[in-house]
mmCIF file of C-alpha atoms in Angstrom:
data_model
loop_
_atom_site.group_PDB
_atom_site.id
_atom_site.type_symbol
_atom_site.label_atom_id
_atom_site.label_comp_id
_atom_site.label_asym_id
_atom_site.label_seq_id
_atom_site.Cartn_x
_atom_site.Cartn_y
_atom_site.Cartn_z
ATOM 1 C CA UNK W 280 -10.578 -124.703 -19.852
ATOM 2 C CA UNK W 281 -7.109 -126.226 -19.461
ATOM 3 C CA UNK W 282 -7.872 -128.614 -22.329
ATOM 4 C CA UNK W 283 -8.734 -125.671 -24.626
ATOM 5 C CA UNK W 284 -5.468 -123.962 -23.722
ATOM 6 C CA UNK W 285 -3.561 -127.127 -24.592
ATOM 7 C CA UNK W 286 -5.285 -127.264 -28.014
ATOM 8 C CA UNK W 287 -4.353 -123.618 -28.610
ATOM 9 C CA UNK W 288 -0.712 -124.314 -27.740
ATOM 10 C CA UNK W 289 -0.685 -127.269 -30.138
ATOM 11 C CA UNK W 290 -2.187 -125.137 -32.900
ATOM 12 C CA UNK W 291 0.257 -122.269 -32.334
ATOM 13 C CA UNK W 292 3.521 -124.177 -31.828
ATOM 14 C CA UNK W 293 3.272 -127.829 -32.885
ATOM 15 C CA UNK W 294 1.382 -127.581 -36.191
ATOM 16 C CA UNK W 295 3.862 -125.112 -37.729
ATOM 17 C CA UNK W 296 6.694 -127.472 -36.774
ATOM 18 C CA UNK W 297 4.884 -130.364 -38.481
ATOM 19 C CA UNK W 298 4.409 -128.223 -41.593
ATOM 20 C CA UNK W 299 8.083 -127.218 -41.680
ATOM 21 C CA UNK W 300 9.185 -130.831 -41.151
ATOM 22 C CA UNK W 301 6.939 -132.091 -43.959
ATOM 23 C CA UNK W 302 8.388 -129.476 -46.323
ATOM 24 C CA UNK W 303 11.888 -130.661 -45.435
ATOM 25 C CA UNK W 304 10.871 -134.196 -46.327
ATOM 26 C CA UNK W 305 9.504 -133.019 -49.684
ATOM 27 C CA UNK W 306 12.772 -131.238 -50.404
ATOM 28 C CA UNK W 307 14.726 -134.361 -49.550
ATOM 29 C CA UNK W 308 12.657 -136.322 -52.087
ATOM 30 C CA UNK W 309 13.897 -134.099 -54.911
ATOM 31 C CA UNK W 310 16.795 -135.697 -56.751
ATOM 32 C CA UNK W 311 19.178 -133.535 -58.770
ATOM 33 C CA UNK W 312 20.017 -134.584 -62.310
ATOM 34 C CA UNK W 313 23.328 -136.495 -62.091
ATOM 35 C CA UNK W 314 24.670 -134.366 -64.958
ATOM 36 C CA UNK W 315 24.544 -131.223 -62.820
ATOM 37 C CA UNK W 316 22.334 -128.291 -61.892
ATOM 38 C CA UNK W 317 22.130 -126.993 -65.467
ATOM 39 C CA UNK W 318 19.980 -130.014 -66.401
ATOM 40 C CA UNK W 319 16.246 -130.106 -65.734
ATOM 41 C CA UNK W 320 15.396 -133.685 -66.769
ATOM 42 C CA UNK W 321 13.087 -134.727 -69.618
ATOM 43 C CA UNK W 322 9.997 -134.663 -67.397
ATOM 44 C CA UNK W 323 10.351 -130.878 -67.298
ATOM 45 C CA UNK W 324 9.893 -130.682 -71.074
ATOM 46 C CA UNK W 325 6.448 -132.294 -71.115
ATOM 47 C CA UNK W 326 4.524 -129.290 -69.794
ATOM 48 C CA UNK W 327 5.245 -127.191 -72.897
ATOM 49 C CA UNK W 328 6.176 -129.909 -75.413
ATOM 50 C CA UNK W 329 3.682 -132.647 -74.604
ATOM 51 C CA UNK W 330 2.989 -133.936 -78.132
ATOM 52 C CA UNK W 331 6.649 -134.073 -79.132
ATOM 53 C CA UNK W 332 7.603 -135.699 -75.829
ATOM 54 C CA UNK W 333 4.935 -138.392 -76.174
ATOM 55 C CA UNK W 334 5.874 -139.070 -79.788
ATOM 56 C CA UNK W 335 9.569 -139.379 -78.934
ATOM 57 C CA UNK W 336 8.792 -142.123 -76.402
ATOM 58 C CA UNK W 337 8.153 -144.472 -79.372
ATOM 59 C CA UNK W 338 11.504 -143.913 -81.074
ATOM 60 C CA UNK W 339 14.618 -146.090 -81.203
ATOM 61 C CA UNK W 340 16.622 -143.303 -79.563
ATOM 62 C CA UNK W 341 14.374 -143.415 -76.498
ATOM 63 C CA UNK W 342 14.699 -147.213 -76.331
ATOM 64 C CA UNK W 343 18.480 -147.299 -76.894
ATOM 65 C CA UNK W 344 18.924 -148.552 -73.314
ATOM 66 C CA UNK W 345 16.312 -149.924 -70.939
ATOM 67 C CA UNK W 346 16.150 -151.761 -67.645
ATOM 68 C CA UNK W 347 16.268 -155.557 -67.830
ATOM 69 C CA UNK W 348 12.617 -156.049 -66.890
ATOM 70 C CA UNK W 349 10.634 -158.775 -68.651
ATOM 71 C CA UNK W 350 8.566 -156.217 -70.579
ATOM 72 C CA UNK W 351 11.735 -154.711 -72.107
ATOM 73 C CA UNK W 352 13.209 -157.943 -73.483
ATOM 74 C CA UNK W 353 11.972 -159.004 -76.925
ATOM 75 C CA UNK W 354 13.453 -162.480 -77.048
ATOM 76 C CA UNK W 355 11.418 -165.654 -76.886
ATOM 77 C CA UNK W 356 11.265 -167.442 -73.525
ATOM 78 C CA UNK W 357 9.368 -170.539 -74.605
ATOM 79 C CA UNK W 358 10.966 -173.879 -73.746
ATOM 80 C CA UNK W 359 11.875 -174.639 -77.354
ATOM 81 C CA UNK W 360 13.279 -171.178 -78.146
ATOM 82 C CA UNK W 361 15.147 -170.267 -74.976
ATOM 83 C CA UNK W 362 18.065 -172.705 -75.326
ATOM 84 C CA UNK W 363 21.304 -171.913 -77.169
ATOM 85 C CA UNK W 364 23.525 -174.969 -77.605
ATOM 86 C CA UNK W 365 27.263 -174.577 -78.198
ATOM 87 C CA UNK W 366 27.676 -178.332 -78.499
ATOM 88 C CA UNK W 367 26.128 -181.500 -77.082
ATOM 89 C CA UNK W 368 27.321 -180.797 -73.530
ATOM 90 C CA UNK W 369 27.458 -176.982 -73.292
ATOM 91 C CA UNK W 370 24.446 -174.681 -73.488
ATOM 92 C CA UNK W 371 22.866 -171.481 -72.171
ATOM 93 C CA UNK W 372 19.237 -171.435 -71.103
ATOM 94 C CA UNK W 373 17.162 -168.272 -70.663
ATOM 95 C CA UNK W 374 15.330 -168.887 -67.384
ATOM 96 C CA UNK W 375 13.056 -166.904 -65.119
ATOM 97 C CA UNK W 376 14.027 -166.769 -61.455
ATOM 98 C CA UNK W 377 11.498 -164.860 -59.393
ATOM 99 C CA UNK W 378 10.561 -161.768 -61.399
ATOM 100 C CA UNK W 379 13.835 -161.617 -63.320
ATOM 101 C CA UNK W 380 15.380 -163.335 -66.324
ATOM 102 C CA UNK W 381 18.803 -164.952 -66.213
ATOM 103 C CA UNK W 382 21.223 -166.405 -68.745
ATOM 104 C CA UNK W 383 22.240 -169.684 -67.113
ATOM 105 C CA UNK W 384 25.138 -171.724 -68.500
ATOM 106 C CA UNK W 385 25.092 -175.533 -68.160
ATOM 107 C CA UNK W 386 27.933 -177.979 -68.733
ATOM 108 C CA UNK W 387 26.786 -181.614 -68.912
ATOM 109 C CA UNK W 388 23.589 -180.630 -67.113
ATOM 110 C CA UNK W 389 25.315 -178.779 -64.265
ATOM 111 C CA UNK W 390 24.815 -175.019 -63.875
ATOM 112 C CA UNK W 391 28.237 -173.352 -64.056
ATOM 113 C CA UNK W 392 27.309 -169.651 -64.387
ATOM 114 C CA UNK W 393 24.222 -167.511 -63.851
ATOM 115 C CA UNK W 394 23.831 -163.779 -64.458
ATOM 116 C CA UNK W 395 20.739 -161.559 -64.762
ATOM 117 C CA UNK W 396 19.495 -159.268 -67.503
ATOM 118 C CA UNK W 397 20.214 -155.872 -65.897
ATOM 119 C CA UNK W 398 20.438 -153.530 -68.899
ATOM 120 C CA UNK W 399 19.037 -153.879 -72.432
ATOM 121 C CA UNK W 400 20.964 -152.250 -75.305
ATOM 122 C CA UNK W 401 19.231 -151.667 -78.658
ATOM 123 C CA UNK W 402 15.896 -153.060 -79.773
ATOM 124 C CA UNK W 403 14.812 -152.173 -83.311
ATOM 125 C CA UNK W 404 17.172 -154.615 -85.075
ATOM 126 C CA UNK W 405 18.805 -156.489 -82.231
ATOM 127 C CA UNK W 406 19.268 -156.475 -78.487
ATOM 128 C CA UNK W 407 22.275 -157.244 -76.354
ATOM 129 C CA UNK W 408 22.353 -157.330 -72.571
ATOM 130 C CA UNK W 409 24.579 -156.300 -69.677
ATOM 131 C CA UNK W 410 24.765 -157.342 -66.061
ATOM 132 C CA UNK W 411 26.186 -155.463 -63.097
ATOM 133 C CA UNK W 412 29.006 -156.921 -61.033
ATOM 134 C CA UNK W 413 29.722 -154.403 -58.320
ATOM 135 C CA UNK W 414 30.240 -151.095 -60.125
ATOM 136 C CA UNK W 415 31.261 -152.692 -63.436
ATOM 137 C CA UNK W 416 29.154 -153.843 -66.369
ATOM 138 C CA UNK W 417 29.674 -156.982 -68.439
ATOM 139 C CA UNK W 418 28.002 -158.232 -71.611
ATOM 140 C CA UNK W 419 25.938 -161.390 -71.397
ATOM 141 C CA UNK W 420 26.928 -164.131 -73.863
ATOM 142 C CA UNK W 421 23.602 -164.225 -75.741
ATOM 143 C CA UNK W 422 21.954 -161.479 -77.797
ATOM 144 C CA UNK W 423 18.627 -161.443 -79.630
ATOM 145 C CA UNK W 424 18.238 -160.648 -83.343
ATOM 146 C CA UNK W 425 14.823 -159.363 -84.354
ATOM 147 C CA UNK W 426 14.872 -160.424 -88.016
ATOM 148 C CA UNK W 427 15.943 -163.961 -87.055
ATOM 149 C CA UNK W 428 13.512 -164.232 -84.129
ATOM 150 C CA UNK W 429 16.163 -166.144 -82.247
ATOM 151 C CA UNK W 430 18.961 -165.953 -79.703
ATOM 152 C CA UNK W 431 22.540 -165.855 -80.996
ATOM 153 C CA UNK W 432 25.951 -165.624 -79.415
ATOM 154 C CA UNK W 433 26.790 -161.973 -78.756
ATOM 155 C CA UNK W 434 28.832 -160.270 -81.520
ATOM 156 C CA UNK W 435 32.486 -161.252 -81.502
ATOM 157 C CA UNK W 436 32.124 -164.118 -79.036
ATOM 158 C CA UNK W 437 33.622 -167.480 -79.938
ATOM 159 C CA UNK W 438 31.071 -170.089 -80.909
ATOM 160 C CA UNK W 439 32.472 -172.952 -78.863
ATOM 161 C CA UNK W 440 32.669 -171.563 -75.320
ATOM 162 C CA UNK W 441 30.647 -169.532 -72.831
ATOM 163 C CA UNK W 442 32.022 -166.120 -71.889
ATOM 164 C CA UNK W 443 30.561 -163.808 -69.246
ATOM 165 C CA UNK W 444 33.687 -161.659 -68.866
ATOM 166 C CA UNK W 445 33.490 -159.008 -71.587
ATOM 167 C CA UNK W 446 33.845 -155.722 -69.709
ATOM 168 C CA UNK W 447 31.788 -152.852 -71.139
ATOM 169 C CA UNK W 448 33.319 -149.383 -70.931
ATOM 170 C CA UNK W 449 31.933 -145.875 -71.134
ATOM 171 C CA UNK W 450 32.035 -145.571 -74.951
ATOM 172 C CA UNK W 451 29.054 -147.911 -75.344
ATOM 173 C CA UNK W 452 27.042 -145.892 -72.834
ATOM 174 C CA UNK W 453 28.030 -142.603 -74.486
ATOM 175 C CA UNK W 454 25.924 -143.490 -77.518
ATOM 176 C CA UNK W 455 23.259 -145.707 -75.965
ATOM 177 C CA UNK W 456 22.467 -143.695 -72.836
ATOM 178 C CA UNK W 457 22.108 -140.081 -71.811
ATOM 179 C CA UNK W 458 24.592 -140.285 -68.969
ATOM 180 C CA UNK W 459 26.549 -142.465 -66.593
ATOM 181 C CA UNK W 460 29.208 -141.218 -64.203
ATOM 182 C CA UNK W 461 32.534 -143.003 -64.394
ATOM 183 C CA UNK W 462 34.240 -143.471 -61.063
ATOM 184 C CA UNK W 463 37.648 -141.900 -60.509
ATOM 185 C CA UNK W 464 40.623 -144.266 -60.787
ATOM 186 C CA UNK W 465 42.056 -145.553 -57.556
ATOM 187 C CA UNK W 466 45.274 -143.788 -56.636
ATOM 188 C CA UNK W 467 48.370 -145.794 -57.463
ATOM 189 C CA UNK W 468 46.578 -148.264 -59.748
ATOM 190 C CA UNK W 469 48.595 -149.065 -62.894
ATOM 191 C CA UNK W 470 45.600 -150.541 -64.694
ATOM 192 C CA UNK W 471 42.107 -149.333 -63.907
ATOM 193 C CA UNK W 472 39.062 -151.065 -65.374
ATOM 194 C CA UNK W 473 36.084 -148.765 -66.031
ATOM 195 C CA UNK W 474 33.694 -148.569 -63.092
ATOM 196 C CA UNK W 475 30.487 -146.559 -62.806
ATOM 197 C CA UNK W 476 28.123 -144.967 -60.342
ATOM 198 C CA UNK W 477 25.112 -147.204 -60.917
ATOM 199 C CA UNK W 478 22.641 -144.617 -59.572
ATOM 200 C CA UNK W 479 23.797 -142.016 -62.118
ATOM 201 C CA UNK W 480 22.695 -143.988 -65.200
ATOM 202 C CA UNK W 481 20.099 -142.168 -67.333
ATOM 203 C CA UNK W 482 18.832 -144.778 -69.776
ATOM 204 C CA UNK W 483 17.890 -144.016 -73.362
ATOM 205 C CA UNK W 484 18.573 -140.811 -75.252
ATOM 206 C CA UNK W 485 16.643 -138.008 -73.574
ATOM 207 C CA UNK W 486 15.791 -134.447 -74.628
ATOM 208 C CA UNK W 487 18.842 -132.838 -73.071
ATOM 209 C CA UNK W 488 21.281 -135.339 -74.571
ATOM 210 C CA UNK W 489 20.540 -133.753 -77.952
ATOM 211 C CA UNK W 490 19.269 -130.267 -77.074
ATOM 212 C CA UNK W 491 21.746 -129.582 -74.292
ATOM 213 C CA UNK W 492 21.165 -128.566 -70.658
ATOM 214 C CA UNK W 493 17.737 -126.993 -70.227
ATOM 215 C CA UNK W 494 17.353 -125.881 -66.596
ATOM 216 C CA UNK W 495 17.738 -122.179 -67.405
ATOM 217 C CA UNK W 496 15.350 -122.555 -70.346
ATOM 218 C CA UNK W 497 12.737 -124.270 -68.153
ATOM 219 C CA UNK W 498 13.123 -121.795 -65.293
ATOM 220 C CA UNK W 499 12.807 -118.776 -67.586
ATOM 221 C CA UNK W 500 9.696 -119.962 -69.423
ATOM 222 C CA UNK W 501 8.082 -121.143 -66.192
ATOM 223 C CA UNK W 502 8.575 -117.623 -64.828
ATOM 224 C CA UNK W 503 7.511 -115.951 -68.100
ATOM 225 C CA UNK W 504 5.031 -118.326 -69.795
ATOM 226 C CA UNK W 505 3.821 -115.606 -72.163
ATOM 227 C CA UNK W 506 7.270 -115.524 -73.840
ATOM 228 C CA UNK W 507 7.082 -117.743 -76.933
ATOM 229 C CA UNK W 508 10.598 -117.107 -78.216
ATOM 230 C CA UNK W 509 12.791 -119.932 -76.895
ATOM 231 C CA UNK W 510 15.426 -118.642 -74.481
ATOM 232 C CA UNK W 511 18.535 -120.294 -73.009
ATOM 233 C CA UNK W 512 18.428 -123.332 -75.293
ATOM 234 C CA UNK W 513 20.329 -124.081 -78.500
ATOM 235 C CA UNK W 514 18.058 -123.888 -81.561
ATOM 236 C CA UNK W 515 18.815 -126.554 -84.153
ATOM 237 C CA UNK W 516 17.619 -124.285 -86.974
ATOM 238 C CA UNK W 517 20.219 -121.667 -86.029
ATOM 239 C CA UNK W 518 23.164 -124.048 -86.441
ATOM 240 C CA UNK W 519 25.474 -124.217 -89.423
ATOM 241 C CA UNK W 520 25.379 -127.295 -91.642
ATOM 242 C CA UNK W 521 28.563 -128.574 -90.033
ATOM 243 C CA UNK W 522 27.174 -128.137 -86.526
ATOM 244 C CA UNK W 523 23.964 -129.957 -87.473
ATOM 245 C CA UNK W 524 25.942 -132.873 -88.884
ATOM 246 C CA UNK W 525 28.208 -132.980 -85.837
ATOM 247 C CA UNK W 526 25.179 -133.159 -83.532
ATOM 248 C CA UNK W 527 24.354 -136.537 -85.097
ATOM 249 C CA UNK W 528 27.899 -137.623 -85.932
ATOM 250 C CA UNK W 529 28.854 -137.677 -82.259
ATOM 251 C CA UNK W 530 27.305 -141.163 -82.294
ATOM 252 C CA UNK W 531 26.724 -141.888 -85.977
ATOM 253 C CA UNK W 532 30.259 -141.495 -87.329
ATOM 254 C CA UNK W 533 33.369 -143.535 -88.002
ATOM 255 C CA UNK W 534 34.825 -145.730 -85.294
ATOM 256 C CA UNK W 535 38.288 -145.049 -86.771
ATOM 257 C CA UNK W 536 38.438 -141.798 -84.820
ATOM 258 C CA UNK W 537 39.041 -141.982 -81.076
ATOM 259 C CA UNK W 538 37.517 -139.562 -78.584
ATOM 260 C CA UNK W 539 39.988 -137.506 -76.550
ATOM 261 C CA UNK W 540 37.350 -136.922 -73.891
ATOM 262 C CA UNK W 541 33.916 -138.310 -73.027
ATOM 263 C CA UNK W 542 31.225 -137.839 -75.669
ATOM 264 C CA UNK W 543 28.862 -136.981 -72.804
ATOM 265 C CA UNK W 544 30.591 -133.591 -72.793
ATOM 266 C CA UNK W 545 29.507 -132.821 -76.365
ATOM 267 C CA UNK W 546 26.649 -130.293 -76.610
ATOM 268 C CA UNK W 547 24.621 -129.420 -79.690
ATOM 269 C CA UNK W 548 26.463 -126.573 -81.408
ATOM 270 C CA UNK W 549 29.912 -127.873 -80.446
ATOM 271 C CA UNK W 550 32.514 -128.811 -83.052
ATOM 272 C CA UNK W 551 33.084 -132.563 -82.997
ATOM 273 C CA UNK W 552 36.679 -132.290 -84.215
ATOM 274 C CA UNK W 553 37.609 -130.722 -80.871
ATOM 275 C CA UNK W 554 36.566 -133.929 -79.100
ATOM 276 C CA UNK W 555 38.339 -136.442 -81.353
ATOM 277 C CA UNK W 556 41.826 -137.397 -82.395
ATOM 278 C CA UNK W 557 42.072 -136.742 -86.152
ATOM 279 C CA UNK W 558 41.996 -139.695 -88.544
ATOM 280 C CA UNK W 559 44.345 -139.499 -91.525
ATOM 281 C CA UNK W 560 43.061 -142.708 -93.089
ATOM 282 C CA UNK W 561 41.359 -142.193 -96.482
ATOM 283 C CA UNK W 562 37.578 -142.535 -96.582
ATOM 284 C CA UNK W 563 36.213 -145.045 -99.077
ATOM 285 C CA UNK W 564 32.535 -146.008 -99.617
ATOM 286 C CA UNK W 565 33.453 -149.645 -100.213
ATOM 287 C CA UNK W 566 32.282 -151.969 -97.386
ATOM 288 C CA UNK W 567 35.763 -153.301 -96.484
ATOM 289 C CA UNK W 568 36.902 -149.843 -95.346
ATOM 290 C CA UNK W 569 33.695 -148.101 -94.298
ATOM 291 C CA UNK W 570 31.300 -150.253 -92.310
ATOM 292 C CA UNK W 571 27.540 -149.695 -92.344
ATOM 293 C CA UNK W 572 27.209 -150.059 -88.570
ATOM 294 C CA UNK W 573 27.311 -146.767 -86.662
ATOM 295 C CA UNK W 574 28.820 -144.785 -89.545
ATOM 296 C CA UNK W 575 25.866 -143.114 -91.178
ATOM 297 C CA UNK W 576 27.642 -139.755 -91.270
ATOM 298 C CA UNK W 577 30.762 -141.116 -92.947
ATOM 299 C CA UNK W 578 28.771 -142.956 -95.607
ATOM 300 C CA UNK W 579 26.460 -140.018 -96.276
ATOM 301 C CA UNK W 580 29.473 -137.740 -96.800
ATOM 302 C CA UNK W 581 30.588 -139.908 -99.765
ATOM 303 C CA UNK W 582 27.213 -139.598 -101.538
ATOM 304 C CA UNK W 583 26.604 -137.347 -104.555
ATOM 305 C CA UNK W 584 23.333 -136.194 -102.981
ATOM 306 C CA UNK W 585 25.322 -134.842 -100.060
ATOM 307 C CA UNK W 586 28.257 -133.448 -102.029
ATOM 308 C CA UNK W 587 26.067 -131.555 -104.509
ATOM 309 C CA UNK W 588 23.638 -130.031 -101.992
ATOM 310 C CA UNK W 589 23.396 -128.510 -98.531
ATOM 311 C CA UNK W 590 21.491 -131.456 -97.095
ATOM 312 C CA UNK W 591 21.972 -132.656 -93.536
ATOM 313 C CA UNK W 592 20.443 -135.496 -91.512
ATOM 314 C CA UNK W 593 17.273 -133.518 -90.742
ATOM 315 C CA UNK W 594 16.317 -133.361 -94.442
ATOM 316 C CA UNK W 595 15.385 -137.023 -94.184
ATOM 317 C CA UNK W 596 14.995 -137.788 -90.465
ATOM 318 C CA UNK W 597 12.449 -136.527 -87.949
ATOM 319 C CA UNK W 598 14.063 -137.654 -84.699
ATOM 320 C CA UNK W 599 10.931 -137.011 -82.628
ATOM 321 C CA UNK W 600 8.819 -139.552 -84.554
ATOM 322 C CA UNK W 601 9.137 -143.300 -85.088
ATOM 323 C CA UNK W 602 9.257 -143.627 -88.881
ATOM 324 C CA UNK W 603 11.182 -146.892 -89.043
ATOM 325 C CA UNK W 604 10.524 -148.889 -92.222
ATOM 326 C CA UNK W 605 8.107 -146.250 -93.551
ATOM 327 C CA UNK W 606 9.592 -146.247 -97.040
ATOM 328 C CA UNK W 607 6.843 -144.041 -98.474
ATOM 329 C CA UNK W 608 7.636 -141.130 -96.135
ATOM 330 C CA UNK W 609 11.368 -141.325 -96.809
ATOM 331 C CA UNK W 610 10.737 -141.625 -100.556
ATOM 332 C CA UNK W 611 8.643 -138.457 -100.502
ATOM 333 C CA UNK W 612 11.616 -136.677 -98.934
ATOM 334 C CA UNK W 613 13.850 -137.967 -101.730
ATOM 335 C CA UNK W 614 11.426 -136.577 -104.283
ATOM 336 C CA UNK W 615 11.459 -133.166 -102.625
ATOM 337 C CA UNK W 616 14.836 -132.814 -104.380
ATOM 338 C CA UNK W 617 14.568 -135.379 -107.188
ATOM 339 C CA UNK W 618 11.825 -134.621 -109.723
ATOM 340 C CA UNK W 619 11.130 -134.778 -113.439
ATOM 341 C CA UNK W 620 10.950 -130.977 -113.504
ATOM 342 C CA UNK W 621 14.540 -130.761 -112.228
ATOM 343 C CA UNK W 622 15.659 -133.485 -114.674
ATOM 344 C CA UNK W 623 17.180 -135.533 -111.850
ATOM 345 C CA UNK W 624 14.405 -138.090 -111.356
ATOM 346 C CA UNK W 625 14.901 -141.852 -111.245
ATOM 347 C CA UNK W 626 15.797 -143.175 -114.714
ATOM 348 C CA UNK W 627 13.973 -146.415 -113.908
ATOM 349 C CA UNK W 628 10.688 -144.601 -113.246
ATOM 350 C CA UNK W 629 9.046 -145.569 -116.591
ATOM 351 C CA UNK W 630 9.613 -149.262 -115.815
ATOM 352 C CA UNK W 631 8.809 -149.059 -112.110
ATOM 353 C CA UNK W 632 5.574 -147.077 -112.442
ATOM 354 C CA UNK W 633 3.892 -146.025 -109.186
ATOM 355 C CA UNK W 634 6.271 -148.139 -107.131
ATOM 356 C CA UNK W 635 8.977 -145.511 -107.524
ATOM 357 C CA UNK W 636 6.938 -143.070 -105.432
ATOM 358 C CA UNK W 637 6.722 -145.456 -102.505
ATOM 359 C CA UNK W 638 10.198 -146.938 -102.236
ATOM 360 C CA UNK W 639 13.346 -145.202 -103.408
ATOM 361 C CA UNK W 640 15.161 -146.570 -100.384
ATOM 362 C CA UNK W 641 15.635 -150.280 -101.142
ATOM 363 C CA UNK W 642 17.284 -149.435 -104.472
ATOM 364 C CA UNK W 643 19.432 -146.486 -103.442
ATOM 365 C CA UNK W 644 20.124 -147.227 -99.745
ATOM 366 C CA UNK W 645 19.912 -151.033 -99.522
ATOM 367 C CA UNK W 646 20.537 -153.207 -96.495
ATOM 368 C CA UNK W 647 24.178 -154.278 -96.286
ATOM 369 C CA UNK W 648 25.898 -156.694 -93.935
ATOM 370 C CA UNK W 649 28.213 -155.277 -91.300
ATOM 371 C CA UNK W 650 31.822 -156.420 -91.445
ATOM 372 C CA UNK W 651 32.523 -155.653 -87.790
ATOM 373 C CA UNK W 652 29.474 -157.362 -86.272
ATOM 374 C CA UNK W 653 29.004 -161.077 -86.835
ATOM 375 C CA UNK W 654 27.263 -163.762 -84.832
ATOM 376 C CA UNK W 655 26.725 -167.513 -85.054
ATOM 377 C CA UNK W 656 23.638 -169.642 -84.786
ATOM 378 C CA UNK W 657 23.257 -172.360 -82.189
ATOM 379 C CA UNK W 658 26.004 -175.061 -82.352
ATOM 380 C CA UNK W 659 28.143 -172.607 -84.367
ATOM 381 C CA UNK W 660 27.150 -174.036 -87.739
ATOM 382 C CA UNK W 661 26.319 -170.797 -89.546
ATOM 383 C CA UNK W 662 27.564 -167.217 -89.441
ATOM 384 C CA UNK W 663 24.632 -164.796 -89.441
ATOM 385 C CA UNK W 664 25.036 -161.416 -91.178
ATOM 386 C CA UNK W 665 23.959 -158.297 -89.313
ATOM 387 C CA UNK W 666 22.098 -156.182 -91.854
ATOM 388 C CA UNK W 667 22.114 -152.377 -91.632
ATOM 389 C CA UNK W 668 20.800 -149.866 -94.164
ATOM 390 C CA UNK W 669 23.695 -148.107 -95.842
ATOM 391 C CA UNK W 670 23.767 -144.305 -95.862
ATOM 392 C CA UNK W 671 25.909 -144.182 -98.986
ATOM 393 C CA UNK W 672 23.171 -143.027 -101.366
ATOM 394 C CA UNK W 673 23.949 -144.378 -104.805
ATOM 395 C CA UNK W 674 23.041 -146.661 -107.688
ATOM 396 C CA UNK W 675 23.193 -150.374 -106.844
ATOM 397 C CA UNK W 676 22.525 -152.408 -110.036
ATOM 398 C CA UNK W 677 22.110 -155.684 -108.115
ATOM 399 C CA UNK W 678 19.328 -154.128 -106.032
ATOM 400 C CA UNK W 679 17.602 -152.780 -109.151
ATOM 401 C CA UNK W 680 17.610 -156.301 -110.603
ATOM 402 C CA UNK W 681 15.960 -157.635 -107.438
ATOM 403 C CA UNK W 682 13.195 -155.011 -107.618
ATOM 404 C CA UNK W 683 12.578 -155.633 -111.333
ATOM 405 C CA UNK W 684 12.442 -159.405 -110.762
ATOM 406 C CA UNK W 685 9.965 -158.883 -107.920
ATOM 407 C CA UNK W 686 7.709 -156.693 -110.086
ATOM 408 C CA UNK W 687 7.856 -159.181 -112.973
ATOM 409 C CA UNK W 688 6.848 -162.024 -110.674
ATOM 410 C CA UNK W 689 4.022 -159.917 -109.277
ATOM 411 C CA UNK W 690 2.666 -159.254 -112.781
ATOM 412 C CA UNK W 691 2.761 -162.972 -113.580
ATOM 413 C CA UNK W 692 0.849 -163.781 -110.389
ATOM 414 C CA UNK W 693 -1.782 -161.126 -111.156
ATOM 415 C CA UNK W 694 -2.323 -162.499 -114.660
#
């Protein structure tokens, strides 16, 4: 009888305490978005936007920063390909230590520096890498270029010495990540190097980096799932042309203009000019003054297609889908405006035949070498151009000649 009474007491008093305690533990597991309570996190978008969310995971924006795990590094690690020689006595070797990769520097066979791959920047054209040292990030001396299938010295590094000391500030993260919290300067410090809260880093570009904070949107539609009209979120379609362009230009515009405040504070619908110091330098589509790297907006703005229409970035780009190198899709979007009926079709069409329908891009938006990014091959013998597709849409006679020569050669081979 006493035993039964004990069981009853346990059931009445102890079990509820266990239940309450377990709920407390569950609550403690929840981590708030480091950007604040107005953010829900991209995982919250999947329930209602599953297809778009899954598709976006394959895009360059999603992969703009990644952790330095082996699976996220595209470079070759074979014995023959993982050595970058500066000269006969100085080299860097990509080596695996445990489950991680390191860039190890050797001078006359002796290891003089070793740092891990902690963060991967980029991926579609090239990758560069950072390592953490305390709360600061530094660029590793070697980067990987996809079109070369080889390691090179990181852009701007000298080709005759190893350097692990390039400090990376917040501006790089502002366009390659969704968020990182910069630590407050120490009081009394005359010079403060940028330092970050490592745990706050949100890698890649996520939904809310472009669409803005979505917690209220998620909460409302979770409470009222029958409501199909989007509430408490900025609608891209409702923006003016200028606002749409600014939403992309926050990262894809001229480096001549300096931000007054962190670009992480920019929300879709904001006016970019309020975040930047004005630039009074004249814009010019020539490569010496307007570089192809990171300045798609500036180059597009000099194009006749842009000046004579109301086009914006979304006329050509679907940011939720990986369409890289799909020239046919982009060409179809060109021909949505350029047609024989409108008398603004390609004048080379009679000579090009069906090819014109599949590739407008290589003629009118060719790959151009960047003037601000340059690297060297092993032993510093050759400067390697970094090729980026220009967004100055125009007529490039030298590119037309290349296409015509290619087609002529193809005809000869077929005959």
